[in-house]
Amino acid sequence: MQPHATALIVIDVQSDFCPGGALAVADGEAVVPRINALMRDFGATILTQDWHPDDHASFADMHPGTAPFSMIDMPYGPQVLWPRHCVGGSLGAAFHPDLCTDRADLILRKGFRPQIDSYSAFFENDRTTPTGLDGYLRARGITDLTFAGLATDFCVAYSAVDAARLGFKASVLLDACRAIDLDNSLQDAIARMKTAGVTLA
Ligand code: VGL
Ligand code: ZN
């Protein structure tokens, strides 16, 4: 494999997903030194950033009478309601302060449309609205993608499954990811990734 055809895709290593944040993933900040070290091994490094407007429909407080982590039916299908997190421009939406963002070629923001959530770095949760990442990678001739970051069972898994479906060679470095693990979501995500042909390392 030509090194220039490989990319490390770092998913949502943001303060709100780390201990002390609004949607903290247990041990989330542990991935930071590992990811920083990995960046030198790839032809490209791409960071994603969960980036929601103030009135985002995935926030439980936008739906009176609902609790965080309950489910709701959106026009595009079932959606988990989350605590308010990663509001664009807020401290919680910033990358973890120790993440080496200077090494990134591209920072891709997702989840900025008020009425639709976006777990995957490729498609929003309606599974059809593209983020533009597919075109960017193809235009650069990048074919092999390695994923790391937060959270394994949501944004990392959705991104890796979409990558494999789009024809990229996709792998996930599980020890450079941490999970939310809601109702068995980690086991489900691992099964979906395997079925899609994602390599789990
Ligand atoms: C994520 C829930 C809501 C993630 C983002 O990055 O996995 N999870 N927004
Ligand atoms: Zn989010």
mmCIF file of C-alpha atoms and ligand atoms in Angstrom:
data_model
loop_
_atom_site.group_PDB
_atom_site.id
_atom_site.type_symbol
_atom_site.label_atom_id
_atom_site.label_comp_id
_atom_site.label_asym_id
_atom_site.label_seq_id
_atom_site.Cartn_x
_atom_site.Cartn_y
_atom_site.Cartn_z
ATOM 1 C CA MET A 1 0.000 0.000 0.000
ATOM 2 C CA GLN A 2 1.330 3.433 -0.955
ATOM 3 C CA PRO A 3 1.561 5.436 2.268
ATOM 4 C CA HIS A 4 -0.085 8.397 0.543
ATOM 5 C CA ALA A 5 -3.224 6.310 -0.018
ATOM 6 C CA THR A 6 -3.829 5.830 3.703
ATOM 7 C CA ALA A 7 -5.661 8.064 6.144
ATOM 8 C CA LEU A 8 -6.189 8.068 9.869
ATOM 9 C CA ILE A 9 -9.699 9.302 10.582
ATOM 10 C CA VAL A 10 -10.000 10.557 14.142
ATOM 11 C CA ILE A 11 -13.613 10.672 15.223
ATOM 12 C CA ASP A 12 -14.916 13.300 17.667
ATOM 13 C CA VAL A 13 -12.072 13.499 20.227
ATOM 14 C CA GLN A 14 -13.779 16.488 21.830
ATOM 15 C CA SER A 15 -14.026 17.695 25.418
ATOM 16 C CA ASP A 16 -17.739 16.865 25.739
ATOM 17 C CA PHE A 17 -16.977 13.178 25.072
ATOM 18 C CA CYS A 18 -14.185 13.065 27.663
ATOM 19 C CA PRO A 19 -14.550 12.770 31.443
ATOM 20 C CA GLY A 20 -16.087 15.992 32.792
ATOM 21 C CA GLY A 21 -17.879 16.660 29.481
ATOM 22 C CA ALA A 22 -21.602 16.762 28.732
ATOM 23 C CA LEU A 23 -21.701 13.301 27.122
ATOM 24 C CA ALA A 24 -18.626 11.795 28.709
ATOM 25 C CA VAL A 25 -17.394 8.435 27.447
ATOM 26 C CA ALA A 26 -15.736 6.420 30.229
ATOM 27 C CA ASP A 27 -11.941 6.724 29.913
ATOM 28 C CA GLY A 28 -12.417 8.786 26.716
ATOM 29 C CA GLU A 29 -9.266 10.870 27.127
ATOM 30 C CA ALA A 30 -7.128 7.711 27.197
ATOM 31 C CA VAL A 31 -7.240 7.594 23.392
ATOM 32 C CA VAL A 32 -5.450 10.932 22.979
ATOM 33 C CA PRO A 33 -1.758 9.918 23.378
ATOM 34 C CA ARG A 34 -2.307 6.788 21.284
ATOM 35 C CA ILE A 35 -3.944 8.784 18.475
ATOM 36 C CA ASN A 36 -1.246 11.470 18.553
ATOM 37 C CA ALA A 37 1.401 8.766 18.095
ATOM 38 C CA LEU A 38 -0.547 7.098 15.270
ATOM 39 C CA MET A 39 -0.745 10.257 13.166
ATOM 40 C CA ARG A 40 2.824 9.852 11.848
ATOM 41 C CA ASP A 41 2.036 6.440 10.371
ATOM 42 C CA PHE A 42 -0.508 7.650 7.808
ATOM 43 C CA GLY A 43 -0.404 9.661 4.594
ATOM 44 C CA ALA A 44 -3.214 11.882 5.822
ATOM 45 C CA THR A 45 -4.893 12.712 9.111
ATOM 46 C CA ILE A 46 -8.498 13.830 9.168
ATOM 47 C CA LEU A 47 -10.309 14.937 12.318
ATOM 48 C CA THR A 48 -14.065 15.013 12.694
ATOM 49 C CA GLN A 49 -15.911 17.279 15.073
ATOM 50 C CA ASP A 50 -19.489 16.779 16.262
ATOM 51 C CA TRP A 51 -20.876 20.317 15.828
ATOM 52 C CA HIS A 52 -24.500 20.997 16.687
ATOM 53 C CA PRO A 53 -26.615 24.161 16.626
ATOM 54 C CA ASP A 54 -28.177 25.318 19.877
ATOM 55 C CA ASP A 55 -31.595 23.922 18.873
ATOM 56 C CA HIS A 56 -30.418 20.542 17.602
ATOM 57 C CA ALA A 57 -33.187 17.923 17.444
ATOM 58 C CA SER A 58 -30.975 15.228 19.042
ATOM 59 C CA PHE A 59 -30.975 17.118 22.354
ATOM 60 C CA ALA A 60 -33.442 15.684 24.883
ATOM 61 C CA ASP A 61 -34.211 19.169 26.218
ATOM 62 C CA MET A 62 -35.679 20.084 22.804
ATOM 63 C CA HIS A 63 -38.451 17.498 23.419
ATOM 64 C CA PRO A 64 -40.330 18.337 26.636
ATOM 65 C CA GLY A 65 -41.153 15.295 28.739
ATOM 66 C CA THR A 66 -38.324 13.166 27.389
ATOM 67 C CA ALA A 67 -35.204 12.017 29.200
ATOM 68 C CA PRO A 68 -31.651 11.811 27.868
ATOM 69 C CA PHE A 69 -30.810 8.373 26.409
ATOM 70 C CA SER A 70 -34.476 7.626 25.546
ATOM 71 C CA MET A 71 -35.544 6.989 21.941
ATOM 72 C CA ILE A 72 -37.683 9.166 19.685
ATOM 73 C CA ASP A 73 -39.040 8.699 16.162
ATOM 74 C CA MET A 74 -37.627 11.234 13.742
ATOM 75 C CA PRO A 75 -38.829 11.534 10.104
ATOM 76 C CA TYR A 76 -35.722 9.513 9.120
ATOM 77 C CA GLY A 77 -36.169 6.791 11.772
ATOM 78 C CA PRO A 78 -35.454 6.089 15.454
ATOM 79 C CA GLN A 79 -33.042 8.452 17.172
ATOM 80 C CA VAL A 80 -31.421 8.394 20.619
ATOM 81 C CA LEU A 81 -31.999 11.630 22.555
ATOM 82 C CA TRP A 82 -28.726 12.899 24.004
ATOM 83 C CA PRO A 83 -27.820 15.351 26.705
ATOM 84 C CA ARG A 84 -27.005 18.728 25.108
ATOM 85 C CA HIS A 85 -23.430 18.364 23.817
ATOM 86 C CA CYS A 86 -20.950 19.745 21.272
ATOM 87 C CA VAL A 87 -22.791 22.989 20.609
ATOM 88 C CA GLY A 88 -20.734 24.682 17.890
ATOM 89 C CA GLY A 89 -18.271 27.178 19.344
ATOM 90 C CA SER A 90 -18.698 25.969 22.945
ATOM 91 C CA LEU A 91 -15.807 24.731 25.087
ATOM 92 C CA GLY A 92 -17.260 21.227 25.046
ATOM 93 C CA ALA A 93 -17.166 21.144 21.245
ATOM 94 C CA ALA A 94 -13.437 21.933 21.203
ATOM 95 C CA PHE A 95 -10.990 19.115 20.596
ATOM 96 C CA HIS A 96 -9.408 17.590 23.706
ATOM 97 C CA PRO A 97 -6.641 20.092 24.541
ATOM 98 C CA ASP A 98 -3.897 17.463 24.185
ATOM 99 C CA LEU A 99 -4.962 16.241 20.729
ATOM 100 C CA CYS A 100 -2.330 17.186 18.109
ATOM 101 C CA THR A 101 -4.702 19.071 15.832
ATOM 102 C CA ASP A 102 -1.779 20.718 14.005
ATOM 103 C CA ARG A 103 -1.144 17.471 12.168
ATOM 104 C CA ALA A 104 -4.634 17.386 10.629
ATOM 105 C CA ASP A 105 -5.047 17.933 6.879
ATOM 106 C CA LEU A 106 -8.805 18.338 7.203
ATOM 107 C CA ILE A 107 -11.259 19.032 10.006
ATOM 108 C CA LEU A 108 -14.729 17.856 9.072
ATOM 109 C CA ARG A 109 -17.732 19.085 11.043
ATOM 110 C CA LYS A 110 -20.962 17.127 11.118
ATOM 111 C CA GLY A 111 -24.348 17.370 12.800
ATOM 112 C CA PHE A 112 -24.810 21.063 11.977
ATOM 113 C CA ARG A 113 -28.311 20.711 10.497
ATOM 114 C CA PRO A 114 -30.895 21.359 13.243
ATOM 115 C CA GLN A 115 -33.328 18.616 12.243
ATOM 116 C CA ILE A 116 -30.974 15.715 11.594
ATOM 117 C CA ASP A 117 -28.248 14.013 13.599
ATOM 118 C CA SER A 118 -25.039 12.779 12.000
ATOM 119 C CA TYR A 119 -23.092 9.934 13.584
ATOM 120 C CA SER A 120 -21.190 8.923 10.471
ATOM 121 C CA ALA A 121 -18.417 11.026 8.963
ATOM 122 C CA PHE A 122 -19.900 10.173 5.533
ATOM 123 C CA PHE A 123 -23.701 10.419 5.782
ATOM 124 C CA GLU A 124 -26.136 12.018 8.166
ATOM 125 C CA ASN A 125 -28.609 9.831 10.051
ATOM 126 C CA ASP A 126 -31.111 9.834 7.161
ATOM 127 C CA ARG A 127 -28.335 7.694 5.576
ATOM 128 C CA THR A 128 -28.481 9.767 2.344
ATOM 129 C CA THR A 129 -27.326 13.352 3.040
ATOM 130 C CA PRO A 130 -23.567 13.316 2.343
ATOM 131 C CA THR A 131 -20.998 15.209 4.423
ATOM 132 C CA GLY A 132 -18.605 15.497 1.473
ATOM 133 C CA LEU A 133 -15.876 13.290 2.984
ATOM 134 C CA ASP A 134 -16.252 10.572 0.328
ATOM 135 C CA GLY A 135 -15.526 13.063 -2.468
ATOM 136 C CA TYR A 136 -12.588 14.563 -0.572
ATOM 137 C CA LEU A 137 -10.918 11.186 -0.039
ATOM 138 C CA ARG A 138 -11.477 10.051 -3.634
ATOM 139 C CA ALA A 139 -10.124 13.316 -5.007
ATOM 140 C CA ARG A 140 -6.926 12.711 -2.993
ATOM 141 C CA GLY A 141 -6.656 9.077 -4.106
ATOM 142 C CA ILE A 142 -7.021 7.802 -0.537
ATOM 143 C CA THR A 143 -8.271 4.208 -0.428
ATOM 144 C CA ASP A 144 -7.353 2.812 3.017
ATOM 145 C CA LEU A 145 -8.960 4.247 6.113
ATOM 146 C CA THR A 146 -8.152 3.567 9.745
ATOM 147 C CA PHE A 147 -10.586 4.837 12.363
ATOM 148 C CA ALA A 148 -10.015 5.782 15.992
ATOM 149 C CA GLY A 149 -11.756 8.008 18.519
ATOM 150 C CA LEU A 150 -15.110 8.396 20.258
ATOM 151 C CA ALA A 151 -17.441 6.745 20.545
ATOM 152 C CA THR A 152 -16.773 3.209 19.278
ATOM 153 C CA ASP A 153 -20.441 2.211 19.188
ATOM 154 C CA PHE A 154 -21.845 5.376 17.586
ATOM 155 C CA CYS A 155 -19.781 7.731 15.474
ATOM 156 C CA VAL A 156 -16.790 5.406 14.959
ATOM 157 C CA ALA A 157 -18.925 2.384 14.004
ATOM 158 C CA TYR A 158 -21.273 4.331 11.720
ATOM 159 C CA SER A 159 -18.301 5.907 9.962
ATOM 160 C CA ALA A 160 -16.423 2.634 9.504
ATOM 161 C CA VAL A 161 -19.502 0.779 8.213
ATOM 162 C CA ASP A 162 -20.208 3.556 5.704
ATOM 163 C CA ALA A 163 -16.555 3.570 4.608
ATOM 164 C CA ALA A 164 -16.666 -0.162 3.884
ATOM 165 C CA ARG A 165 -19.972 0.209 2.004
ATOM 166 C CA LEU A 166 -18.472 3.001 -0.081
ATOM 167 C CA GLY A 167 -15.662 0.658 -1.127
ATOM 168 C CA PHE A 168 -12.817 1.890 1.089
ATOM 169 C CA LYS A 169 -10.640 -0.570 2.939
ATOM 170 C CA ALA A 170 -11.742 0.204 6.494
ATOM 171 C CA SER A 171 -10.278 -0.786 9.827
ATOM 172 C CA VAL A 172 -10.954 0.286 13.403
ATOM 173 C CA LEU A 173 -8.260 0.330 16.085
ATOM 174 C CA LEU A 174 -10.396 -0.691 19.035
ATOM 175 C CA ASP A 175 -7.730 0.153 21.611
ATOM 176 C CA ALA A 176 -7.715 3.736 20.291
ATOM 177 C CA CYS A 177 -11.496 4.024 20.759
ATOM 178 C CA ARG A 178 -13.836 4.091 23.760
ATOM 179 C CA ALA A 179 -17.567 3.286 23.819
ATOM 180 C CA ILE A 180 -20.736 4.800 25.296
ATOM 181 C CA ASP A 181 -22.235 1.275 25.528
ATOM 182 C CA LEU A 182 -25.953 1.952 25.837
ATOM 183 C CA ASP A 183 -28.159 -1.199 25.897
ATOM 184 C CA ASN A 184 -25.595 -3.500 24.312
ATOM 185 C CA SER A 185 -24.761 -0.928 21.645
ATOM 186 C CA LEU A 186 -21.078 -1.893 21.674
ATOM 187 C CA GLN A 187 -21.736 -5.561 20.879
ATOM 188 C CA ASP A 188 -24.255 -4.565 18.191
ATOM 189 C CA ALA A 189 -21.803 -2.134 16.652
ATOM 190 C CA ILE A 190 -19.016 -4.726 16.575
ATOM 191 C CA ALA A 191 -21.341 -7.195 14.854
ATOM 192 C CA ARG A 192 -22.431 -4.588 12.277
ATOM 193 C CA MET A 193 -18.824 -3.656 11.559
ATOM 194 C CA LYS A 194 -17.819 -7.286 11.057
ATOM 195 C CA THR A 195 -20.773 -7.893 8.719
ATOM 196 C CA ALA A 196 -19.839 -4.823 6.687
ATOM 197 C CA GLY A 197 -16.287 -6.112 6.238
ATOM 198 C CA VAL A 198 -14.533 -3.700 8.585
ATOM 199 C CA THR A 199 -11.251 -5.022 10.019
ATOM 200 C CA LEU A 200 -11.172 -4.798 13.810
ATOM 201 C CA ALA A 201 -7.645 -4.476 15.169
HETATM 202 C C1 VGL B 1 -21.704 10.837 19.242
HETATM 203 C C2 VGL B 1 -23.722 10.633 20.295
HETATM 204 C C3 VGL B 1 -24.104 11.887 19.848
HETATM 205 C C4 VGL B 1 -20.362 10.230 18.940
HETATM 206 C C5 VGL B 1 -22.059 12.094 18.780
HETATM 207 O O1 VGL B 1 -19.405 10.979 18.618
HETATM 208 O O2 VGL B 1 -20.251 8.985 19.015
HETATM 209 N N1 VGL B 1 -22.532 10.122 19.978
HETATM 210 N N2 VGL B 1 -23.273 12.605 19.102
HETATM 211 ZN ZN ZN B 2 -23.788 14.634 18.707
#
